[in-house]
């Protein structure tokens, strides 16, 4: 499985945008870039995914580099409820494809 | 989004006993489900892929005779921890997907072995 590299932790002030980076230099052409987050004592939650083009949804935006070797998850206005561990994961297509979690980025949001 | 439930949410058992954890997809059918284990302050570790109607596929280093997985229907997968020991104490999480791009995770089961 291709691996991802993320900073261990980041901090943000509430109401400000947050850019969470992810490096995946060994990504293959068929790998999708997925982002999940995990709040304390809960199962992970899907945030967003993309293949080549930038993506937006109600939770976040995903900016993918042209060479696909890195991506950035953007939370447009961080709230205290966004404090979580964010995981950037590469995954092939198909419901049977595995999700292999790395160490993720712990996001702290302060007032 | 789709819902995955787990039962029980927490369980305490004595060393040497077996514990069964259920994972249900409530509003979708899942031919494939995944089981993870998470120790405190660590990431999720994939244990096995549960396939409906066939044998589970275990990740390297996971004892298949200790962690029995059964996926008897399209909405239910079970994980049985056999002869549990204190080192098996962990947070166990399952997931299933309706669309290829989105996995729905259960709320997790916290197992404590005394």
Short mmCIF file of C-alpha atoms in Angstrom, two decimals:
data_model
loop_
_atom_site.label_atom_id
_atom_site.label_comp_id
_atom_site.label_asym_id
_atom_site.label_seq_id
_atom_site.Cartn_x
_atom_site.Cartn_y
_atom_site.Cartn_z
CA UNK A 1 0.00 0.00 0.00
CA UNK A 2 1.25 3.45 -0.88
CA UNK A 3 1.97 5.47 2.24
CA UNK A 4 1.13 8.98 3.29
CA UNK A 5 2.99 11.45 5.47
CA UNK A 6 1.20 13.99 7.65
CA UNK A 7 2.29 16.35 10.42
CA UNK A 8 1.60 14.90 13.86
CA UNK A 9 -0.36 17.90 15.05
CA UNK A 10 -1.64 21.31 14.06
CA UNK A 11 -3.41 24.13 15.82
CA UNK A 12 -5.99 26.56 14.60
CA UNK A 13 -8.09 29.36 15.98
CA UNK A 14 -11.82 29.02 15.76
CA UNK A 15 -13.45 30.60 12.71
CA UNK A 16 -10.19 30.56 10.78
CA UNK A 17 -9.34 28.34 7.78
CA UNK A 18 -7.18 25.27 8.31
CA UNK A 19 -4.96 23.64 5.72
CA UNK A 20 -3.98 20.08 6.54
CA UNK A 21 -1.18 18.80 4.27
CA UNK A 22 -0.51 15.24 3.13
CA UNK A 23 2.39 13.89 1.11
CA UNK A 24 1.96 10.74 -0.95
CA UNK A 25 4.88 10.63 -3.33
CA UNK A 26 4.43 6.92 -4.19
CA UNK A 27 0.78 7.22 -5.19
CA UNK A 28 -0.25 5.04 -8.12
CA UNK A 29 -2.46 6.08 -10.96
CA UNK A 30 -5.46 4.16 -9.61
CA UNK A 31 -5.23 5.37 -6.01
CA UNK A 32 -7.91 7.68 -4.72
CA UNK A 33 -7.04 10.15 -1.98
CA UNK A 34 -9.40 9.84 0.98
CA UNK A 35 -9.69 11.88 4.13
CA UNK A 36 -11.34 10.63 7.29
CA UNK A 37 -11.45 12.12 10.75
CA UNK A 38 -11.89 10.58 14.15
CA UNK A 39 -13.31 12.35 17.15
CA UNK A 40 -12.35 11.03 20.60
CA UNK A 41 -13.84 7.64 21.45
CA UNK A 42 -15.71 7.39 18.16
CA UNK A 43 -15.30 5.55 14.88
CA UNK A 44 -13.80 7.48 11.97
CA UNK A 45 -15.98 9.61 9.75
CA UNK A 46 -15.65 10.15 6.01
CA UNK A 47 -14.68 13.70 5.07
CA UNK A 48 -13.88 13.81 1.37
CA UNK A 49 -12.11 12.02 -1.45
CA UNK A 50 -10.65 12.79 -4.85
CA UNK A 51 -8.64 11.39 -7.72
CA UNK A 52 -7.14 14.22 -9.76
CA UNK A 53 -9.33 17.30 -9.59
CA UNK A 54 -9.99 19.50 -6.58
CA UNK A 55 -13.17 18.61 -4.74
CA UNK A 56 -15.61 20.47 -2.53
CA UNK A 57 -18.36 19.23 -0.27
CA UNK A 58 -20.28 20.58 2.69
CA UNK A 59 -17.55 19.59 5.13
CA UNK A 60 -14.35 20.56 3.39
CA UNK A 61 -12.35 21.08 0.22
CA UNK A 62 -9.61 18.88 -1.14
CA UNK A 63 -6.82 20.41 -3.19
CA UNK A 64 -4.75 17.89 -5.14
CA UNK A 65 -1.37 18.76 -6.61
CA UNK A 66 -1.02 18.43 -10.35
CA UNK A 67 1.48 15.57 -9.99
CA UNK A 68 -0.78 13.99 -7.32
CA UNK A 69 2.14 13.57 -4.95
CA UNK A 70 0.54 15.75 -2.31
CA UNK A 71 -2.85 17.04 -1.27
CA UNK A 72 -4.34 19.48 1.21
CA UNK A 73 -7.55 19.22 3.16
CA UNK A 74 -9.08 22.62 3.72
CA UNK A 75 -11.53 23.38 6.48
CA UNK A 76 -12.85 26.79 5.59
CA UNK A 77 -13.88 27.88 9.07
CA UNK A 78 -12.69 25.68 11.89
CA UNK A 79 -14.99 25.16 14.84
CA UNK A 80 -14.38 23.46 18.16
CA UNK A 81 -16.27 20.46 16.81
CA UNK A 82 -13.62 20.02 14.13
CA UNK A 83 -11.01 19.08 16.73
CA UNK A 84 -10.12 15.53 15.75
CA UNK A 85 -7.45 13.33 14.22
CA UNK A 86 -7.47 13.68 10.44
CA UNK A 87 -6.27 10.80 8.33
CA UNK A 88 -5.13 11.02 4.72
CA UNK A 89 -5.42 7.60 3.09
CA UNK A 90 -4.77 6.21 -0.37
CA UNK A 91 -7.23 3.62 -1.52
CA UNK A 92 -7.99 1.77 -4.73
CA UNK A 93 -11.46 1.71 -6.24
CA UNK A 94 -14.01 -0.87 -5.11
CA UNK A 95 -15.79 -1.49 -1.81
CA UNK A 96 -13.40 -4.35 -1.09
CA UNK A 97 -10.35 -2.08 -1.21
CA UNK A 98 -8.71 -1.65 2.15
CA UNK A 99 -8.37 1.56 4.09
CA UNK A 100 -4.97 1.59 5.77
CA UNK A 101 -4.70 4.28 8.40
CA UNK A 102 -1.47 6.13 9.09
CA UNK A 103 -0.74 8.21 12.16
CA UNK A 104 -2.84 11.18 11.05
CA UNK A 105 -2.79 14.82 12.14
CA UNK A 106 -4.28 15.81 15.46
CA UNK A 107 -6.02 19.14 14.97
CA UNK A 108 -6.55 21.37 17.97
CA UNK A 109 -8.97 24.25 17.67
CA UNK A 110 -8.87 27.04 20.20
CA UNK A 111 -11.12 30.00 20.91
CA UNK B 1 -25.15 8.92 5.66
CA UNK B 2 -25.47 5.19 6.14
CA UNK B 3 -25.39 3.74 9.63
CA UNK B 4 -23.26 0.98 11.09
CA UNK B 5 -23.97 -0.22 14.60
CA UNK B 6 -21.89 -2.28 16.97
CA UNK B 7 -22.92 -4.30 19.97
CA UNK B 8 -21.94 -4.19 22.71
CA UNK B 9 -20.47 -0.71 23.02
CA UNK B 10 -18.30 -1.88 25.86
CA UNK B 11 -17.59 -5.20 27.52
CA UNK B 12 -15.54 -6.45 30.43
CA UNK B 13 -14.60 -10.10 30.51
CA UNK B 14 -12.32 -12.36 32.47
CA UNK B 15 -9.11 -13.71 31.08
CA UNK B 16 -9.64 -16.98 29.20
CA UNK B 17 -13.22 -16.32 28.17
CA UNK B 18 -14.51 -15.50 24.70
CA UNK B 19 -16.32 -12.36 23.61
CA UNK B 20 -18.45 -11.81 20.51
CA UNK B 21 -18.82 -8.37 18.95
CA UNK B 22 -21.55 -7.70 16.38
CA UNK B 23 -21.35 -5.25 13.52
CA UNK B 24 -24.52 -4.42 11.60
CA UNK B 25 -25.15 -2.26 8.57
CA UNK B 26 -28.58 -0.81 9.31
CA UNK B 27 -29.61 0.69 6.01
CA UNK B 28 -27.39 -0.87 3.38
CA UNK B 29 -26.03 -4.25 2.41
CA UNK B 30 -22.32 -4.89 2.65
CA UNK B 31 -20.63 -7.81 0.96
CA UNK B 32 -17.39 -6.65 2.53
CA UNK B 33 -16.78 -5.32 5.99
CA UNK B 34 -13.57 -4.51 7.79
CA UNK B 35 -12.46 -4.99 11.37
CA UNK B 36 -9.95 -2.70 13.06
CA UNK B 37 -8.30 -2.54 16.45
CA UNK B 38 -7.14 0.66 18.09
CA UNK B 39 -4.97 0.96 21.18
CA UNK B 40 -4.98 4.18 23.23
CA UNK B 41 -3.40 7.13 21.46
CA UNK B 42 -2.64 5.01 18.41
CA UNK B 43 -4.06 4.78 14.92
CA UNK B 44 -6.48 2.16 13.66
CA UNK B 45 -4.91 -1.12 12.67
CA UNK B 46 -6.72 -3.20 10.09
CA UNK B 47 -7.20 -6.73 11.40
CA UNK B 48 -9.20 -8.45 8.69
CA UNK B 49 -11.54 -8.18 5.76
CA UNK B 50 -14.85 -9.90 6.31
CA UNK B 51 -16.47 -11.32 3.19
CA UNK B 52 -20.12 -12.35 3.11
CA UNK B 53 -20.48 -16.06 2.57
CA UNK B 54 -16.77 -16.82 2.57
CA UNK B 55 -13.73 -16.85 4.80
CA UNK B 56 -12.28 -13.67 6.16
CA UNK B 57 -8.92 -12.41 4.99
CA UNK B 58 -6.58 -11.60 7.84
CA UNK B 59 -3.76 -9.09 7.87
CA UNK B 60 -0.25 -10.27 8.52
CA UNK B 61 0.36 -10.91 12.19
CA UNK B 62 -3.31 -11.29 13.15
CA UNK B 63 -4.13 -14.74 14.53
CA UNK B 64 -7.14 -16.07 12.67
CA UNK B 65 -7.83 -18.74 15.30
CA UNK B 66 -7.94 -16.12 18.01
CA UNK B 67 -10.05 -13.55 16.18
CA UNK B 68 -12.87 -15.47 14.54
CA UNK B 69 -14.84 -13.55 11.96
CA UNK B 70 -18.19 -14.60 10.56
CA UNK B 71 -20.09 -12.69 7.88
CA UNK B 72 -23.24 -14.76 7.59
CA UNK B 73 -25.47 -12.14 6.00
CA UNK B 74 -25.18 -8.93 4.02
CA UNK B 75 -25.92 -6.87 7.12
CA UNK B 76 -24.10 -8.68 9.90
CA UNK B 77 -20.48 -9.48 10.62
CA UNK B 78 -19.24 -10.78 13.97
CA UNK B 79 -15.83 -10.80 15.58
CA UNK B 80 -15.21 -13.31 18.36
CA UNK B 81 -12.14 -12.84 20.51
CA UNK B 82 -11.40 -16.32 21.81
CA UNK B 83 -9.56 -17.02 25.05
CA UNK B 84 -9.15 -13.33 25.65
CA UNK B 85 -6.16 -12.02 27.60
CA UNK B 86 -5.42 -8.57 29.02
CA UNK B 87 -3.29 -7.69 25.97
CA UNK B 88 -6.44 -8.06 23.83
CA UNK B 89 -7.99 -5.12 25.65
CA UNK B 90 -8.58 -2.55 22.96
CA UNK B 91 -11.11 -0.53 20.98
CA UNK B 92 -12.54 -2.66 18.16
CA UNK B 93 -14.17 -0.90 15.21
CA UNK B 94 -15.91 -2.25 12.13
CA UNK B 95 -16.76 -0.59 8.85
CA UNK B 96 -18.72 -1.24 5.69
CA UNK B 97 -19.31 0.62 2.46
CA UNK B 98 -22.27 1.21 0.22
CA UNK B 99 -20.35 3.29 -2.30
CA UNK B 100 -16.76 2.47 -3.17
CA UNK B 101 -15.50 5.80 -1.96
CA UNK B 102 -17.09 5.99 1.48
CA UNK B 103 -16.69 3.63 4.39
CA UNK B 104 -19.11 3.90 7.27
CA UNK B 105 -17.64 3.11 10.63
CA UNK B 106 -19.35 1.74 13.68
CA UNK B 107 -19.08 3.55 17.01
CA UNK B 108 -16.62 0.97 18.30
CA UNK B 109 -16.58 -1.60 21.09
CA UNK B 110 -14.29 -1.14 24.03
CA UNK B 111 -13.06 -4.48 25.34
CA UNK B 112 -11.43 -4.78 28.73
CA UNK B 113 -10.03 -8.15 29.76
CA UNK B 114 -9.35 -8.56 33.47
#
